[in-house]
PDB file of C-alpha atoms in Angstrom:
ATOM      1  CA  UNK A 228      68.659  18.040-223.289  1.00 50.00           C
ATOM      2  CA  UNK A 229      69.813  21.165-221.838  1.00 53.00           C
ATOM      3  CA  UNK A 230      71.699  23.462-224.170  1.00 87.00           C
ATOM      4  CA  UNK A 231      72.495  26.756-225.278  1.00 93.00           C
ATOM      5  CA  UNK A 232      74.205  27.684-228.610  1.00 95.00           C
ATOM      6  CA  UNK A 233      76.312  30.039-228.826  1.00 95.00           C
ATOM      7  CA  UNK A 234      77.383  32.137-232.511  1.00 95.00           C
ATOM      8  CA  UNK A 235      79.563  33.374-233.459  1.00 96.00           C
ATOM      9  CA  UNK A 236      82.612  31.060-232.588  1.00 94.00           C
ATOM     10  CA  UNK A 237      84.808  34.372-232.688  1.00 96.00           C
ATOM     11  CA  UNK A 238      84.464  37.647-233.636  1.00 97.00           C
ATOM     12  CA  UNK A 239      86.782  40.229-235.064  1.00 98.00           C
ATOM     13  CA  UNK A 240      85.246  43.859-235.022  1.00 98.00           C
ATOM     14  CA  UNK A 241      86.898  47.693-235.119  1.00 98.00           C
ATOM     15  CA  UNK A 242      87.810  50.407-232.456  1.00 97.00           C
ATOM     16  CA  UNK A 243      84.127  51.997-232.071  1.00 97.00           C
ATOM     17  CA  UNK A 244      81.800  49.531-233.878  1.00 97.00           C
ATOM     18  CA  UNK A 245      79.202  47.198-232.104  1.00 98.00           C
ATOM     19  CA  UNK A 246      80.176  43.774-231.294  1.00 98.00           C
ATOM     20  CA  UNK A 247      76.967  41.188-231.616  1.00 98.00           C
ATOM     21  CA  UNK A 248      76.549  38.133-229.820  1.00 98.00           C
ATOM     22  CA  UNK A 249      74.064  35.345-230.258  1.00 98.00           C
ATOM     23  CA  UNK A 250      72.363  33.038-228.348  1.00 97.00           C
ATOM     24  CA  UNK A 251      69.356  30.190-228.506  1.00 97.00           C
ATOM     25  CA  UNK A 252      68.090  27.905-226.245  1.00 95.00           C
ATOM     26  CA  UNK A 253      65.205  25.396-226.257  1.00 91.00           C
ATOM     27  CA  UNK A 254      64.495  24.661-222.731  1.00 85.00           C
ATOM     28  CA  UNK A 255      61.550  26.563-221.462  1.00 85.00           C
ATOM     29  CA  UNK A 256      62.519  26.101-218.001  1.00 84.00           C
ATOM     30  CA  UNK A 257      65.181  28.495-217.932  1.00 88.00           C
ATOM     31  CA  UNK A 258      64.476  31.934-216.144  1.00 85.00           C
ATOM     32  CA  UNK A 259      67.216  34.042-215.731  1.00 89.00           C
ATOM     33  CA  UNK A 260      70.117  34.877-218.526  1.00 93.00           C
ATOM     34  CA  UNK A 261      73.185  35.888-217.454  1.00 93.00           C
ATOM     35  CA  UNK A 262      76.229  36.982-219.712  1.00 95.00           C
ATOM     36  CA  UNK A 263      79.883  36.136-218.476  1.00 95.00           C
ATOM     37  CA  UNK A 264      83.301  37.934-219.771  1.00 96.00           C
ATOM     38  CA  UNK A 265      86.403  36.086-219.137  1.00 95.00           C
ATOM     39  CA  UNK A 266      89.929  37.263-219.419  1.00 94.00           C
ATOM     40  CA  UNK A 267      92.923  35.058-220.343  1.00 88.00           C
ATOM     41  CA  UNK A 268      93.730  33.736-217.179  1.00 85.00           C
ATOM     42  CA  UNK A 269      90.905  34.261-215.102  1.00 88.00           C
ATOM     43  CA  UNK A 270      87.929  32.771-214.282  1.00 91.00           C
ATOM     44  CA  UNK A 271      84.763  34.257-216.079  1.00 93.00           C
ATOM     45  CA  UNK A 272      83.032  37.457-213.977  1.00 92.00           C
ATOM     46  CA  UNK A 273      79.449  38.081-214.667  1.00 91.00           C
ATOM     47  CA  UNK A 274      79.068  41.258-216.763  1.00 94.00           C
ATOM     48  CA  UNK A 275      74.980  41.160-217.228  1.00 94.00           C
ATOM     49  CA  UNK A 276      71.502  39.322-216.966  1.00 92.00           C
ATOM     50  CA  UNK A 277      68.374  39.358-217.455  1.00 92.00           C
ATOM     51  CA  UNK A 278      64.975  38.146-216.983  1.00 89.00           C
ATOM     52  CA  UNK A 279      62.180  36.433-219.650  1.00 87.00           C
ATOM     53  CA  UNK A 280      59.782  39.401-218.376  1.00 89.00           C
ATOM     54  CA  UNK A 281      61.741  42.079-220.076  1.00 91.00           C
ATOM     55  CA  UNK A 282      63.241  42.454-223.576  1.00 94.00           C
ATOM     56  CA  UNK A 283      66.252  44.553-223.023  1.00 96.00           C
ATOM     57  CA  UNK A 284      68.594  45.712-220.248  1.00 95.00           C
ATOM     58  CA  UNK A 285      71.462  48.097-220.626  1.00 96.00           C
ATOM     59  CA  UNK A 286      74.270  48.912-218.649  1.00 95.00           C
ATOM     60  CA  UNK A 287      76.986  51.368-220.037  1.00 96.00           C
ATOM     61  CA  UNK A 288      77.898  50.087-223.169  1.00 97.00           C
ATOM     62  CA  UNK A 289      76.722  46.469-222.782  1.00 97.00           C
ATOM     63  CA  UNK A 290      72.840  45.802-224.091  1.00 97.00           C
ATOM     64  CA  UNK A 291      71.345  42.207-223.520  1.00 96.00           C
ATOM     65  CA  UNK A 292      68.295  42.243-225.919  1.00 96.00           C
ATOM     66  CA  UNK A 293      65.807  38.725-224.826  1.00 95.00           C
ATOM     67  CA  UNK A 294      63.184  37.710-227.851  1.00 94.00           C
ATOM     68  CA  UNK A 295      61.282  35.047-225.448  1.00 92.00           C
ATOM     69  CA  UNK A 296      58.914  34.070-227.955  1.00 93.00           C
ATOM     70  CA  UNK A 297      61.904  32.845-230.286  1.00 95.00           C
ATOM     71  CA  UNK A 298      63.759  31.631-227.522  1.00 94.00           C
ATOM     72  CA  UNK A 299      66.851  33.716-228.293  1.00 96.00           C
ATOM     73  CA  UNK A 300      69.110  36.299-226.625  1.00 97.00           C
ATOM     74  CA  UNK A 301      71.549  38.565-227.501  1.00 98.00           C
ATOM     75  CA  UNK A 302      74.739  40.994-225.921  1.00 98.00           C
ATOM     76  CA  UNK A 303      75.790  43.935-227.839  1.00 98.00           C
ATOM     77  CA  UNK A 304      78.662  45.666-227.001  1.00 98.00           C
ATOM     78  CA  UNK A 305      78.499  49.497-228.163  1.00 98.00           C
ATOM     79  CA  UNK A 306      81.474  50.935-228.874  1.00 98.00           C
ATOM     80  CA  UNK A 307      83.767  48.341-228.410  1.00 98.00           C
ATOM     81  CA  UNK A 308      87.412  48.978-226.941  1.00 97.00           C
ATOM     82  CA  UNK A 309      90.493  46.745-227.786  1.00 97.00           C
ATOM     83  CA  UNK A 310      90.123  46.175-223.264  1.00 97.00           C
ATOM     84  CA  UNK A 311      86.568  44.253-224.235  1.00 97.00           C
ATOM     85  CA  UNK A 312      88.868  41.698-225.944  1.00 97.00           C
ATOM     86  CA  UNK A 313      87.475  38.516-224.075  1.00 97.00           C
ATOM     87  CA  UNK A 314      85.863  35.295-224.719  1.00 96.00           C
ATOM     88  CA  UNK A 315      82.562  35.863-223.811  1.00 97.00           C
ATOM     89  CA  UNK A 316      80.118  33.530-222.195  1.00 95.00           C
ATOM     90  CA  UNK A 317      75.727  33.630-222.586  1.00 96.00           C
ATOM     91  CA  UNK A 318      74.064  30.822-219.787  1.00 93.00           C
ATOM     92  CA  UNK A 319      71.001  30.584-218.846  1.00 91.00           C
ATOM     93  CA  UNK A 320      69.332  28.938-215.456  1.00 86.00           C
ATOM     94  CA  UNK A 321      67.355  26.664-214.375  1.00 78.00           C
ATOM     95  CA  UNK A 322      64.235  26.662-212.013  1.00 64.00           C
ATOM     96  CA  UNK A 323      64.174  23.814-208.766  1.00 60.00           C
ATOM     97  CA  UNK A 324      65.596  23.071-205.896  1.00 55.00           C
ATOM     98  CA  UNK A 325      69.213  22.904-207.237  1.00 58.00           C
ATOM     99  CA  UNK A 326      69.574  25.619-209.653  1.00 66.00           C
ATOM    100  CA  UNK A 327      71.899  25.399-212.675  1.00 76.00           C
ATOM    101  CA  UNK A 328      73.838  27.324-215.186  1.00 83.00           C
ATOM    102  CA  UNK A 329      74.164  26.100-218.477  1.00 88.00           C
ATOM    103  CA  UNK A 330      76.678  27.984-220.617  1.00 90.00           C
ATOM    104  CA  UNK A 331      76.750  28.704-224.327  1.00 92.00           C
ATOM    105  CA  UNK A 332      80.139  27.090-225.951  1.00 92.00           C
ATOM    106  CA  UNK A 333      81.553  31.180-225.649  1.00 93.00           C
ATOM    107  CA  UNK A 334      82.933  34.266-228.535  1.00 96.00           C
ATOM    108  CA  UNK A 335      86.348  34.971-228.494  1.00 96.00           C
ATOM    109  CA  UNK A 336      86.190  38.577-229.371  1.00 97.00           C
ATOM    110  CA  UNK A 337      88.771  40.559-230.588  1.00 98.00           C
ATOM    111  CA  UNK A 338      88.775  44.289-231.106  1.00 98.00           C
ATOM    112  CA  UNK A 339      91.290  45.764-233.444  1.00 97.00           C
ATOM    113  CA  UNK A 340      92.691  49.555-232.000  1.00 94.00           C
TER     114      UNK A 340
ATOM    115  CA  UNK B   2      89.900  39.784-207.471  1.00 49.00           C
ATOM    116  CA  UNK B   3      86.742  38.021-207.374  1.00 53.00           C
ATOM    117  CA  UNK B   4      87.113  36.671-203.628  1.00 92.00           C
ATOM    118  CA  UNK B   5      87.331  33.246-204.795  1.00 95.00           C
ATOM    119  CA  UNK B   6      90.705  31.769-204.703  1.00 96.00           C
ATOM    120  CA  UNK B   7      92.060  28.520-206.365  1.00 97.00           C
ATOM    121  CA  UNK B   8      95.360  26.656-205.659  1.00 97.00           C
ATOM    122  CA  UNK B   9      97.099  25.284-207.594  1.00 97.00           C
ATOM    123  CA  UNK B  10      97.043  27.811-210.459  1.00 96.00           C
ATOM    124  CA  UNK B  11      98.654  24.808-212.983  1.00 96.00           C
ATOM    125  CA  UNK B  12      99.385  21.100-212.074  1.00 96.00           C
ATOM    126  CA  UNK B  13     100.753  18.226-214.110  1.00 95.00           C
ATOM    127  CA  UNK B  14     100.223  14.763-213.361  1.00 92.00           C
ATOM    128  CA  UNK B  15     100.548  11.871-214.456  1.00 90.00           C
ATOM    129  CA  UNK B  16      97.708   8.961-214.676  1.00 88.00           C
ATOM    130  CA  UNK B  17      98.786   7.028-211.265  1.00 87.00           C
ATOM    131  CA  UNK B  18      99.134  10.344-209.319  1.00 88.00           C
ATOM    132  CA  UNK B  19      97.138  11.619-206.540  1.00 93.00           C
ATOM    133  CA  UNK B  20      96.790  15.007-206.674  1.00 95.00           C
ATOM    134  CA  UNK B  21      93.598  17.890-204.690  1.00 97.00           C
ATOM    135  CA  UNK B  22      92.645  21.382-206.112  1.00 98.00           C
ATOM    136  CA  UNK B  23      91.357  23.720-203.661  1.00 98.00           C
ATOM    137  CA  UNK B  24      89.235  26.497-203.973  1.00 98.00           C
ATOM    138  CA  UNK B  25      88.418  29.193-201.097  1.00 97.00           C
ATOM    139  CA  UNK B  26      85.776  31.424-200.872  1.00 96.00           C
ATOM    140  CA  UNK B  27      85.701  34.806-198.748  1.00 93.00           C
ATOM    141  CA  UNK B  28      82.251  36.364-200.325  1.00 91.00           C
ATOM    142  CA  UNK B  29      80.107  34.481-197.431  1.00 89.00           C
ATOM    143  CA  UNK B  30      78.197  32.707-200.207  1.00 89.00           C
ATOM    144  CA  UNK B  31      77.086  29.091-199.145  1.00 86.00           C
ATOM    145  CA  UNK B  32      76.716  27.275-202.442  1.00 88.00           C
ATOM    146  CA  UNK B  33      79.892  26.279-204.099  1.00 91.00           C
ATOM    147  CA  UNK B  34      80.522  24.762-207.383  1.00 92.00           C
ATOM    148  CA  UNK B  35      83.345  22.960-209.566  1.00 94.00           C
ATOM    149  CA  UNK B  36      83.402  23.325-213.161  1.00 94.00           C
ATOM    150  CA  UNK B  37      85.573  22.272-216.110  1.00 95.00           C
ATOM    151  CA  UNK B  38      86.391  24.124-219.044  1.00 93.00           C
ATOM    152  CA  UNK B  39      88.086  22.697-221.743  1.00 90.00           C
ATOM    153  CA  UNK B  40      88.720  24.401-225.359  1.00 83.00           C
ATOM    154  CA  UNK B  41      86.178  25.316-227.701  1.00 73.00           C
ATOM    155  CA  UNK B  42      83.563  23.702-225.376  1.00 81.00           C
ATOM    156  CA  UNK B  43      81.016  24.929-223.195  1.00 81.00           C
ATOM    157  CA  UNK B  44      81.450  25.018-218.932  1.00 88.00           C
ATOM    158  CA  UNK B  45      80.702  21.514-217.535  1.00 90.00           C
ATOM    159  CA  UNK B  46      79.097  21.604-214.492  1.00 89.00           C
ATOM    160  CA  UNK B  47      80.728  18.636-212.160  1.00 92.00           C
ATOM    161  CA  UNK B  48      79.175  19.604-208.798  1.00 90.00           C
ATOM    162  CA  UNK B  49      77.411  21.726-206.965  1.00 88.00           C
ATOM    163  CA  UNK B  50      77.180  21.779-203.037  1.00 88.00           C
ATOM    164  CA  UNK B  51      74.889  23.917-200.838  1.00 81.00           C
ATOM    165  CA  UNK B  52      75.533  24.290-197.361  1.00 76.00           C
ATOM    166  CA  UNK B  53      78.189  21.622-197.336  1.00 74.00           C
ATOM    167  CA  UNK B  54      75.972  19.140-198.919  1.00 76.00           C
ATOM    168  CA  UNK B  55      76.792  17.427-202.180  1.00 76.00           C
ATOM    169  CA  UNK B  56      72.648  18.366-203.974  1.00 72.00           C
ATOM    170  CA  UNK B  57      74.166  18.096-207.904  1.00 72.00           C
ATOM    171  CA  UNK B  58      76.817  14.832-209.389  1.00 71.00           C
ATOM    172  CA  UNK B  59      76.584  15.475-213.188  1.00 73.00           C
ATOM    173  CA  UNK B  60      77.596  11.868-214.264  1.00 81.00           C
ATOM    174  CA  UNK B  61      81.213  12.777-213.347  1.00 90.00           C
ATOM    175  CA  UNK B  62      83.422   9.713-213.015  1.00 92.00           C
ATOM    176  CA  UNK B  63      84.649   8.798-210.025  1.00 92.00           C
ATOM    177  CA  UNK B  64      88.207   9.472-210.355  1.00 94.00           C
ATOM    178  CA  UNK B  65      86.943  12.960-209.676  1.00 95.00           C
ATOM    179  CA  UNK B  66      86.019  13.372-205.893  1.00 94.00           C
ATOM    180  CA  UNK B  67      84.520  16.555-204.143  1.00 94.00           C
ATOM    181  CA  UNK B  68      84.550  17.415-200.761  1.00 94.00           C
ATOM    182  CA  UNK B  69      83.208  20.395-198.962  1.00 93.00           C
ATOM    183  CA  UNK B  70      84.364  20.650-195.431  1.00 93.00           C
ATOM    184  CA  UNK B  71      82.777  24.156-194.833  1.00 92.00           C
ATOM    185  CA  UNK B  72      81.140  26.459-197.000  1.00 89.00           C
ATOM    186  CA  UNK B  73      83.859  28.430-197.314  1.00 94.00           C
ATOM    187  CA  UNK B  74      86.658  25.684-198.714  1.00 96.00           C
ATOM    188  CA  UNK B  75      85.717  23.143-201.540  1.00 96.00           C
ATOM    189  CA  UNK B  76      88.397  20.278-202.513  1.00 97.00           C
ATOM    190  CA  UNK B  77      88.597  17.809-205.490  1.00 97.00           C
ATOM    191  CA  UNK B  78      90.512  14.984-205.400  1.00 97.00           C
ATOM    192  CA  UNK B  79      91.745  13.634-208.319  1.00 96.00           C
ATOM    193  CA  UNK B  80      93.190   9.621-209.205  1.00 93.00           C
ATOM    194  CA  UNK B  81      94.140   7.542-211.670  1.00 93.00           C
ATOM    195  CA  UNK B  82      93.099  10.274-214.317  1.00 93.00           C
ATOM    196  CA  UNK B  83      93.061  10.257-218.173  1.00 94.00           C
ATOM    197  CA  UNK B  84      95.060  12.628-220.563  1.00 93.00           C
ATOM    198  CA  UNK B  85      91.464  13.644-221.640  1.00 93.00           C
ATOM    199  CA  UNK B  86      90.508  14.900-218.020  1.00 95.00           C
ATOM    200  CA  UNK B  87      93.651  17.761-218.962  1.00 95.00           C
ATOM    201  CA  UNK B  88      91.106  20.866-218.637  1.00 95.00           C
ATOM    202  CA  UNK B  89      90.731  23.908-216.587  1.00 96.00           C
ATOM    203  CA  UNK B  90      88.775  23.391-213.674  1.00 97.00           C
ATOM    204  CA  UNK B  91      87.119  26.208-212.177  1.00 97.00           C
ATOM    205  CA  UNK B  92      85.320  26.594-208.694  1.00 96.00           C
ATOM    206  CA  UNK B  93      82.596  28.727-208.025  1.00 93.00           C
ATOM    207  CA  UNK B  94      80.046  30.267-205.600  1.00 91.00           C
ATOM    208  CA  UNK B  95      76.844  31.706-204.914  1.00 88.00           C
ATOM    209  CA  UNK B  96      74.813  33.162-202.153  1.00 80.00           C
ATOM    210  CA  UNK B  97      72.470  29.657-202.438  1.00 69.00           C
ATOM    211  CA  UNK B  98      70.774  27.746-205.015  1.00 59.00           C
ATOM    212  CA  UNK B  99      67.216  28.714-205.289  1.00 54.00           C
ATOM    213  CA  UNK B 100      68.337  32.467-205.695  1.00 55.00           C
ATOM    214  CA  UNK B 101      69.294  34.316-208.745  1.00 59.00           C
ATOM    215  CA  UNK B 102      72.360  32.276-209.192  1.00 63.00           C
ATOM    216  CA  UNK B 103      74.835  34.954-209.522  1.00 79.00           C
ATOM    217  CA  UNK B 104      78.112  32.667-209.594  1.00 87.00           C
ATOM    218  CA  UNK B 105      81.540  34.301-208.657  1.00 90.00           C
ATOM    219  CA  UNK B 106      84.724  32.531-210.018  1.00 93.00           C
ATOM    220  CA  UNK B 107      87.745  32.004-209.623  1.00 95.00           C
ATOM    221  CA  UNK B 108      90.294  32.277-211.430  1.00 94.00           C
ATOM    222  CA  UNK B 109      91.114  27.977-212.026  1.00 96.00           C
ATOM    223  CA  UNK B 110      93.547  25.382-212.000  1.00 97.00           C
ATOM    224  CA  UNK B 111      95.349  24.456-215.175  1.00 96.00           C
ATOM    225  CA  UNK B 112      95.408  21.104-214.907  1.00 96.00           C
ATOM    226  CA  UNK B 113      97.543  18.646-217.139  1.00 95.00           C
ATOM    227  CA  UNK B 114      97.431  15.016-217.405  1.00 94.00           C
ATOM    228  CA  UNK B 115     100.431  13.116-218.565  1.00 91.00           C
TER     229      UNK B 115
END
C-alpha cells in the first residue's frame, strides 16, 4: 500500500528557532518529493521538492534533507516566522503512465512571536 | 492566487440533494485533479483526468461524479451523499501526468452534508 507518514502531528516552536518535519515512506517507486504549505483557507501551494539523486536542497530558509537509503525525508524551516504558521504537507510521486501524489497526513505548525 | 479557481467556496446539503463543484483553471495545464481533504487525514486522491480523459477512479463511490468538458473546467457532481462525504474538496492541476507533477490548487469547496 501506498503511504507516507507524516510526524509530528503539530508542532509548536519559537520566533527564530528551526522547525523539523518528518517523513517515511516504503514504496520504492516513488521519485520525486515535494513539500506543500497550506494556509487556513486555501488550497495547499507547493513550497519545495526534491529528487532521490540528491540529499539536500535549499531554498531561503526552507531545507528538504532526502536519506534514500532509509527511505525518509525531511523539511526544516530555519528561522521560523509566526507568517510560516501553516499545516504543512510532505508527498511523494509515483512513476507510470498516470502519475500520483500521495500526501503525508500534514504538521500544523505554529510559531510563537 | 494560484490560477485555479473553485466555486462554491462552502455548500450544505442535504443527503437527497443534487448539488456540482466547479473548478477552473487559467495556468494552461492539461491534467486536472479532484481531491478531498478531511481533518487530521491525509489528501485523497478521487480523480485525475489528462487531456479531458478520466486515466485515475480511486475506488470513489459513485455518488461522486467527475466530468471534464475541457481542460480548462473540471465538475463533480454530487447525489444522494452521506454526512461522512462532509470534507473539503480540492481541485487541482498540472502541466500533464508523466511530468514532474507540480500540482497547483485551489483554494476548495467546503462542503457540508446534512
Amino acid at each position: 500500500q501506498q503511504q507516507v507518514k507524516q510526524s509530528p502531528q503539530s508542532l509548536i516552536v519559537q520566533k527564530g528557532g528551526i522547525s523539523i518535519i518528518n517523513c517515511a515512506y516504503e514504496n520504492t517507486a516513488f521519485d520525486y518529493f515535494p513539500w506543500y504549505q497550506q494556509f487556513p483557507g486555501k488550497g495547499p501551494a507547493l513550497l519545495i521538492a526534491i529528487r532521490p539523486d540528491v540529499s539536500e536542497k535549499k531554498e531561503g530558509r526552507f531545507t528538504i534533507s532526502f536519506n534514500k537509503s532509509a527511505k525518509q525525508f525531511s523539511l526544516h524551516i530555519m528561522d521560523s516566522q509566526p507568517g510560516d504558521s501553516a499545516t504543512y504537507f510532505c508527498a511523494a510521486l509515483t512513476t507510470g503512465s498516470a502519475r500520483q501524489l500521495t500526501f503525508g497526513s500534514g504538521t500544523q505548525l505554529t510559531v510563537l512571536p | 492566487e494560484t490560477g485555479v479557481t473553485q466555486t462554491p467556496r462552502h455548500l450544505v446539503m442535504g443527503m437527497t440533494n443534487k448539488k456540482s463543484l466547479k473548478c477552473e483553471q487559467h495556468l494552461g495545464h492539461n491534467a486536472m485533479y479532484w481531491y478531498k481533504q478531511s481533518a487530521k487525514k491525509p489528501l485523497e486522491l478521487m480523480f485525475v483526468y489528462s487531456l479531458e480523459e478520466r486515466v485515475e477512479n480511486n475506488s470513489v463511490p459513485s455518488r461522486f461524479s467527475p466530468e471534464c468538458p475541457n481542460s480548462s473546467h473540471l465538475f463533480l457532481h454530487l447525489h444522494t451523499l452521506q454526512p461522512e462525504d462532509s470534507a473539503l474538496y480540492l481541485c487541482a492541476s498540472s502541466h500533464r501526468t508523466g511530468g514532474l507533477g507540480e500540482q497547483y490548487f485551489g483554494p476548495g469547496t467546503r462542503l457540508t452534508v446534512t
